């Protein structure tokens, strides 16, 4: 089955700096890669996703890059704000509607 | 759009009690719903996948008689933890996805249920 690794497990940045979270996957058949943000006591919220036919996608301060050859994808948050503090999960799946394989999560703290 | 409501948000009950958790898609029809379990500071562990009108598919190691899942309509799935014991205490999260124009849409998650068994 698919195995998704996520690094780092914790990340602290100063407000205004950028944050980068990286994930690798093992199954070359995976073709859909969403990123979720989970705040304390809440369920994960989809923040951005990318399909395997695209190398990069951007939405305001958030961007995701995908390297299919190396089987890794990354989340980039620019101009971080305290409200970006949360746990971020990457996931991989074969098909948008199929089972997600989640990474282990990254706890991001943005220091004011 | 794409709102998933999960109820209750928190349950505290005695050992041996059965607990039902509801997951509703409020503004879309959920052809598939997923149930996850999350331990503190850990990732989400898929427990089962349910498609409307059919039996749920359970992941290896998940007791189907312990965790009863019903997906009776396109907007509602329930998870019943039968005869709950302290080791069943956890954060349970559901997600739902729909199909629009023949294409699957991403999973959207509820806010979870914190289950505490005394």
mmCIF file of C-alpha atoms in Angstrom:
data_model
loop_
_atom_site.group_PDB
_atom_site.id
_atom_site.type_symbol
_atom_site.label_atom_id
_atom_site.label_comp_id
_atom_site.label_asym_id
_atom_site.label_seq_id
_atom_site.Cartn_x
_atom_site.Cartn_y
_atom_site.Cartn_z
ATOM 1 C CA UNK A 1 0.000 0.000 0.000
ATOM 2 C CA UNK A 2 0.843 3.666 -0.089
ATOM 3 C CA UNK A 3 3.179 5.123 2.545
ATOM 4 C CA UNK A 4 3.324 8.870 3.083
ATOM 5 C CA UNK A 5 6.090 10.467 5.121
ATOM 6 C CA UNK A 6 5.914 14.063 6.294
ATOM 7 C CA UNK A 7 8.615 16.389 7.624
ATOM 8 C CA UNK A 8 9.177 18.207 9.840
ATOM 9 C CA UNK A 9 6.935 17.079 12.672
ATOM 10 C CA UNK A 10 7.150 20.512 14.294
ATOM 11 C CA UNK A 11 7.974 23.875 12.783
ATOM 12 C CA UNK A 12 8.261 27.316 14.359
ATOM 13 C CA UNK A 13 8.598 30.457 12.268
ATOM 14 C CA UNK A 14 8.488 34.171 12.927
ATOM 15 C CA UNK A 15 5.442 36.010 11.706
ATOM 16 C CA UNK A 16 5.998 37.140 8.141
ATOM 17 C CA UNK A 17 8.483 34.388 7.331
ATOM 18 C CA UNK A 18 7.775 31.456 5.028
ATOM 19 C CA UNK A 19 7.037 27.887 6.083
ATOM 20 C CA UNK A 20 7.681 24.773 4.023
ATOM 21 C CA UNK A 21 6.380 21.289 4.771
ATOM 22 C CA UNK A 22 7.491 18.306 2.711
ATOM 23 C CA UNK A 23 5.904 14.930 2.013
ATOM 24 C CA UNK A 24 7.074 11.877 0.122
ATOM 25 C CA UNK A 25 4.952 9.024 -1.144
ATOM 26 C CA UNK A 26 5.781 5.523 -2.246
ATOM 27 C CA UNK A 27 3.126 4.499 -4.774
ATOM 28 C CA UNK A 28 3.721 5.957 -8.208
ATOM 29 C CA UNK A 29 0.048 5.330 -9.015
ATOM 30 C CA UNK A 30 -1.041 8.039 -6.569
ATOM 31 C CA UNK A 31 -2.334 11.008 -8.512
ATOM 32 C CA UNK A 32 -4.118 13.276 -6.055
ATOM 33 C CA UNK A 33 -2.438 15.171 -3.215
ATOM 34 C CA UNK A 34 -4.503 17.337 -0.835
ATOM 35 C CA UNK A 35 -3.313 19.361 2.118
ATOM 36 C CA UNK A 36 -5.423 19.791 5.231
ATOM 37 C CA UNK A 37 -5.184 22.203 8.151
ATOM 38 C CA UNK A 38 -6.421 21.020 11.529
ATOM 39 C CA UNK A 39 -6.958 23.391 14.412
ATOM 40 C CA UNK A 40 -7.190 22.162 17.976
ATOM 41 C CA UNK A 41 -10.377 20.206 18.614
ATOM 42 C CA UNK A 42 -11.553 20.574 15.028
ATOM 43 C CA UNK A 43 -11.669 18.397 11.965
ATOM 44 C CA UNK A 44 -9.212 18.861 9.092
ATOM 45 C CA UNK A 45 -10.029 21.547 6.555
ATOM 46 C CA UNK A 46 -8.922 21.305 2.934
ATOM 47 C CA UNK A 47 -6.647 24.222 2.102
ATOM 48 C CA UNK A 48 -5.194 23.266 -1.277
ATOM 49 C CA UNK A 49 -4.829 20.221 -3.489
ATOM 50 C CA UNK A 50 -2.932 19.220 -6.590
ATOM 51 C CA UNK A 51 -3.354 16.558 -9.224
ATOM 52 C CA UNK A 52 -0.505 14.683 -10.826
ATOM 53 C CA UNK A 53 -0.860 16.413 -14.167
ATOM 54 C CA UNK A 54 0.145 19.727 -12.592
ATOM 55 C CA UNK A 55 3.523 20.686 -11.135
ATOM 56 C CA UNK A 56 2.491 23.673 -9.053
ATOM 57 C CA UNK A 57 -0.643 25.331 -7.757
ATOM 58 C CA UNK A 58 -1.014 28.577 -5.880
ATOM 59 C CA UNK A 59 -3.800 30.158 -3.878
ATOM 60 C CA UNK A 60 -2.878 33.518 -2.374
ATOM 61 C CA UNK A 61 -0.260 32.820 0.323
ATOM 62 C CA UNK A 62 -0.401 29.067 -0.088
ATOM 63 C CA UNK A 63 1.268 27.025 -2.808
ATOM 64 C CA UNK A 64 1.885 23.347 -3.428
ATOM 65 C CA UNK A 65 4.560 21.850 -5.661
ATOM 66 C CA UNK A 66 4.710 18.293 -6.945
ATOM 67 C CA UNK A 67 7.685 16.341 -8.261
ATOM 68 C CA UNK A 68 6.322 13.109 -9.685
ATOM 69 C CA UNK A 69 9.719 11.721 -10.584
ATOM 70 C CA UNK A 70 11.014 12.071 -7.054
ATOM 71 C CA UNK A 71 7.586 11.301 -5.564
ATOM 72 C CA UNK A 72 7.470 14.253 -3.261
ATOM 73 C CA UNK A 73 5.266 17.281 -2.806
ATOM 74 C CA UNK A 74 5.540 20.341 -0.633
ATOM 75 C CA UNK A 75 3.347 22.979 0.963
ATOM 76 C CA UNK A 76 4.621 26.548 0.972
ATOM 77 C CA UNK A 77 3.055 29.247 3.139
ATOM 78 C CA UNK A 78 4.369 32.768 2.617
ATOM 79 C CA UNK A 79 3.959 35.813 4.867
ATOM 80 C CA UNK A 80 2.875 33.608 7.743
ATOM 81 C CA UNK A 81 0.423 34.931 10.307
ATOM 82 C CA UNK A 82 -0.391 33.720 13.838
ATOM 83 C CA UNK A 83 -3.674 32.290 12.583
ATOM 84 C CA UNK A 84 -1.701 29.931 10.363
ATOM 85 C CA UNK A 85 -0.666 28.080 13.538
ATOM 86 C CA UNK A 86 -2.201 24.592 13.337
ATOM 87 C CA UNK A 87 -1.385 21.008 12.428
ATOM 88 C CA UNK A 88 -1.020 20.405 8.710
ATOM 89 C CA UNK A 89 -1.521 17.019 7.072
ATOM 90 C CA UNK A 90 -0.586 15.952 3.589
ATOM 91 C CA UNK A 91 -2.286 13.020 1.907
ATOM 92 C CA UNK A 92 -2.015 10.941 -1.238
ATOM 93 C CA UNK A 93 -4.571 8.882 -3.074
ATOM 94 C CA UNK A 94 -5.253 7.198 -6.356
ATOM 95 C CA UNK A 95 -8.207 9.212 -7.505
ATOM 96 C CA UNK A 96 -9.865 12.110 -5.732
ATOM 97 C CA UNK A 97 -12.646 10.022 -4.288
ATOM 98 C CA UNK A 98 -10.638 7.111 -3.032
ATOM 99 C CA UNK A 99 -8.976 6.343 0.266
ATOM 100 C CA UNK A 100 -6.522 8.953 1.508
ATOM 101 C CA UNK A 101 -3.193 7.968 2.967
ATOM 102 C CA UNK A 102 -2.243 10.686 5.433
ATOM 103 C CA UNK A 103 1.157 11.897 6.511
ATOM 104 C CA UNK A 104 1.966 12.090 10.194
ATOM 105 C CA UNK A 105 1.293 15.806 10.465
ATOM 106 C CA UNK A 106 3.314 18.978 11.067
ATOM 107 C CA UNK A 107 2.586 21.237 13.990
ATOM 108 C CA UNK A 108 3.226 24.773 12.769
ATOM 109 C CA UNK A 109 3.650 27.626 15.236
ATOM 110 C CA UNK A 110 3.856 31.189 13.970
ATOM 111 C CA UNK A 111 5.466 33.428 16.552
ATOM 112 C CA UNK A 112 4.100 36.990 16.605
ATOM 113 C CA UNK B 1 -20.347 25.057 0.462
ATOM 114 C CA UNK B 2 -19.328 21.466 1.262
ATOM 115 C CA UNK B 3 -20.212 21.523 4.943
ATOM 116 C CA UNK B 4 -20.097 18.342 6.990
ATOM 117 C CA UNK B 5 -21.775 18.394 10.387
ATOM 118 C CA UNK B 6 -20.848 15.877 13.060
ATOM 119 C CA UNK B 7 -22.800 15.367 16.265
ATOM 120 C CA UNK B 8 -22.247 15.204 19.165
ATOM 121 C CA UNK B 9 -18.972 17.083 19.512
ATOM 122 C CA UNK B 10 -18.216 15.489 22.854
ATOM 123 C CA UNK B 11 -19.482 12.442 24.720
ATOM 124 C CA UNK B 12 -18.605 11.234 28.195
ATOM 125 C CA UNK B 13 -20.199 7.978 29.290
ATOM 126 C CA UNK B 14 -19.753 4.909 31.405
ATOM 127 C CA UNK B 15 -18.082 1.721 30.295
ATOM 128 C CA UNK B 16 -20.508 -0.660 28.596
ATOM 129 C CA UNK B 17 -22.613 2.078 27.042
ATOM 130 C CA UNK B 18 -23.248 2.217 23.311
ATOM 131 C CA UNK B 19 -22.652 5.572 21.658
ATOM 132 C CA UNK B 20 -23.982 6.790 18.311
ATOM 133 C CA UNK B 21 -22.218 9.506 16.306
ATOM 134 C CA UNK B 22 -23.931 11.193 13.372
ATOM 135 C CA UNK B 23 -22.287 12.630 10.283
ATOM 136 C CA UNK B 24 -24.330 14.769 7.923
ATOM 137 C CA UNK B 25 -23.506 16.470 4.652
ATOM 138 C CA UNK B 26 -25.490 19.704 4.811
ATOM 139 C CA UNK B 27 -25.312 21.077 1.294
ATOM 140 C CA UNK B 28 -24.332 18.170 -0.918
ATOM 141 C CA UNK B 29 -25.117 14.523 -1.437
ATOM 142 C CA UNK B 30 -22.393 12.309 -0.050
ATOM 143 C CA UNK B 31 -22.000 9.186 -2.121
ATOM 144 C CA UNK B 32 -19.203 8.033 0.149
ATOM 145 C CA UNK B 33 -18.421 8.707 3.777
ATOM 146 C CA UNK B 34 -15.273 7.811 5.663
ATOM 147 C CA UNK B 35 -14.783 7.288 9.385
ATOM 148 C CA UNK B 36 -11.446 8.006 11.021
ATOM 149 C CA UNK B 37 -9.992 7.687 14.475
ATOM 150 C CA UNK B 38 -7.306 10.046 15.727
ATOM 151 C CA UNK B 39 -5.178 9.621 18.824
ATOM 152 C CA UNK B 40 -3.559 12.674 20.464
ATOM 153 C CA UNK B 41 -0.865 14.235 18.326
ATOM 154 C CA UNK B 42 -1.179 11.500 15.737
ATOM 155 C CA UNK B 43 -2.456 11.234 12.210
ATOM 156 C CA UNK B 44 -5.883 10.097 11.100
ATOM 157 C CA UNK B 45 -6.433 6.355 10.923
ATOM 158 C CA UNK B 46 -9.092 5.211 8.478
ATOM 159 C CA UNK B 47 -11.550 2.858 10.142
ATOM 160 C CA UNK B 48 -14.087 2.231 7.406
ATOM 161 C CA UNK B 49 -15.548 3.457 4.152
ATOM 162 C CA UNK B 50 -19.269 3.505 3.577
ATOM 163 C CA UNK B 51 -21.184 3.954 0.375
ATOM 164 C CA UNK B 52 -24.837 4.922 0.471
ATOM 165 C CA UNK B 53 -27.093 1.909 0.527
ATOM 166 C CA UNK B 54 -24.400 -0.715 0.908
ATOM 167 C CA UNK B 55 -22.382 -2.288 3.688
ATOM 168 C CA UNK B 56 -19.346 -0.496 4.984
ATOM 169 C CA UNK B 57 -15.856 -1.693 4.150
ATOM 170 C CA UNK B 58 -13.718 -1.945 7.264
ATOM 171 C CA UNK B 59 -9.966 -1.574 7.442
ATOM 172 C CA UNK B 60 -7.891 -4.441 8.728
ATOM 173 C CA UNK B 61 -7.952 -4.655 12.489
ATOM 174 C CA UNK B 62 -11.203 -2.715 12.936
ATOM 175 C CA UNK B 63 -13.950 -4.814 14.517
ATOM 176 C CA UNK B 64 -17.123 -4.442 12.485
ATOM 177 C CA UNK B 65 -19.276 -5.724 15.340
ATOM 178 C CA UNK B 66 -17.744 -3.136 17.633
ATOM 179 C CA UNK B 67 -18.032 -0.176 15.301
ATOM 180 C CA UNK B 68 -21.363 -0.334 13.487
ATOM 181 C CA UNK B 69 -21.671 1.943 10.484
ATOM 182 C CA UNK B 70 -24.895 2.803 8.716
ATOM 183 C CA UNK B 71 -25.108 4.986 5.604
ATOM 184 C CA UNK B 72 -28.851 4.954 5.022
ATOM 185 C CA UNK B 73 -29.150 8.129 2.991
ATOM 186 C CA UNK B 74 -27.053 10.392 0.803
ATOM 187 C CA UNK B 75 -26.723 12.909 3.617
ATOM 188 C CA UNK B 76 -26.369 10.820 6.758
ATOM 189 C CA UNK B 77 -23.989 8.196 8.084
ATOM 190 C CA UNK B 78 -23.805 6.974 11.663
ATOM 191 C CA UNK B 79 -21.088 5.264 13.660
ATOM 192 C CA UNK B 80 -22.188 3.332 16.735
ATOM 193 C CA UNK B 81 -19.543 2.267 19.213
ATOM 194 C CA UNK B 82 -21.119 -0.720 20.913
ATOM 195 C CA UNK B 83 -20.407 -1.609 24.541
ATOM 196 C CA UNK B 84 -17.709 1.049 24.706
ATOM 197 C CA UNK B 85 -14.710 0.595 26.979
ATOM 198 C CA UNK B 86 -11.986 3.018 28.075
ATOM 199 C CA UNK B 87 -9.696 1.889 25.247
ATOM 200 C CA UNK B 88 -12.310 3.151 22.778
ATOM 201 C CA UNK B 89 -11.791 6.695 24.033
ATOM 202 C CA UNK B 90 -10.550 8.743 21.110
ATOM 203 C CA UNK B 91 -11.333 11.505 18.633
ATOM 204 C CA UNK B 92 -13.599 10.184 15.868
ATOM 205 C CA UNK B 93 -13.868 12.140 12.625
ATOM 206 C CA UNK B 94 -16.045 11.580 9.592
ATOM 207 C CA UNK B 95 -15.565 12.867 6.081
ATOM 208 C CA UNK B 96 -17.790 12.895 3.037
ATOM 209 C CA UNK B 97 -17.285 13.251 -0.662
ATOM 210 C CA UNK B 98 -19.619 13.663 -3.586
ATOM 211 C CA UNK B 99 -19.495 13.185 -7.275
ATOM 212 C CA UNK B 100 -20.299 16.123 -9.521
ATOM 213 C CA UNK B 101 -20.495 15.890 -13.287
ATOM 214 C CA UNK B 102 -18.965 12.446 -13.161
ATOM 215 C CA UNK B 103 -15.911 13.595 -11.214
ATOM 216 C CA UNK B 104 -15.150 12.842 -7.581
ATOM 217 C CA UNK B 105 -14.843 15.830 -5.294
ATOM 218 C CA UNK B 106 -12.370 16.083 -2.398
ATOM 219 C CA UNK B 107 -13.237 14.768 1.036
ATOM 220 C CA UNK B 108 -14.655 17.313 3.466
ATOM 221 C CA UNK B 109 -14.364 16.620 7.159
ATOM 222 C CA UNK B 110 -16.631 17.123 10.125
ATOM 223 C CA UNK B 111 -15.330 18.694 13.328
ATOM 224 C CA UNK B 112 -14.985 15.389 15.111
ATOM 225 C CA UNK B 113 -16.415 13.771 18.234
ATOM 226 C CA UNK B 114 -14.360 13.501 21.395
ATOM 227 C CA UNK B 115 -15.406 10.223 23.039
ATOM 228 C CA UNK B 116 -14.406 9.611 26.642
ATOM 229 C CA UNK B 117 -15.319 6.332 28.313
ATOM 230 C CA UNK B 118 -15.059 6.262 32.101
#
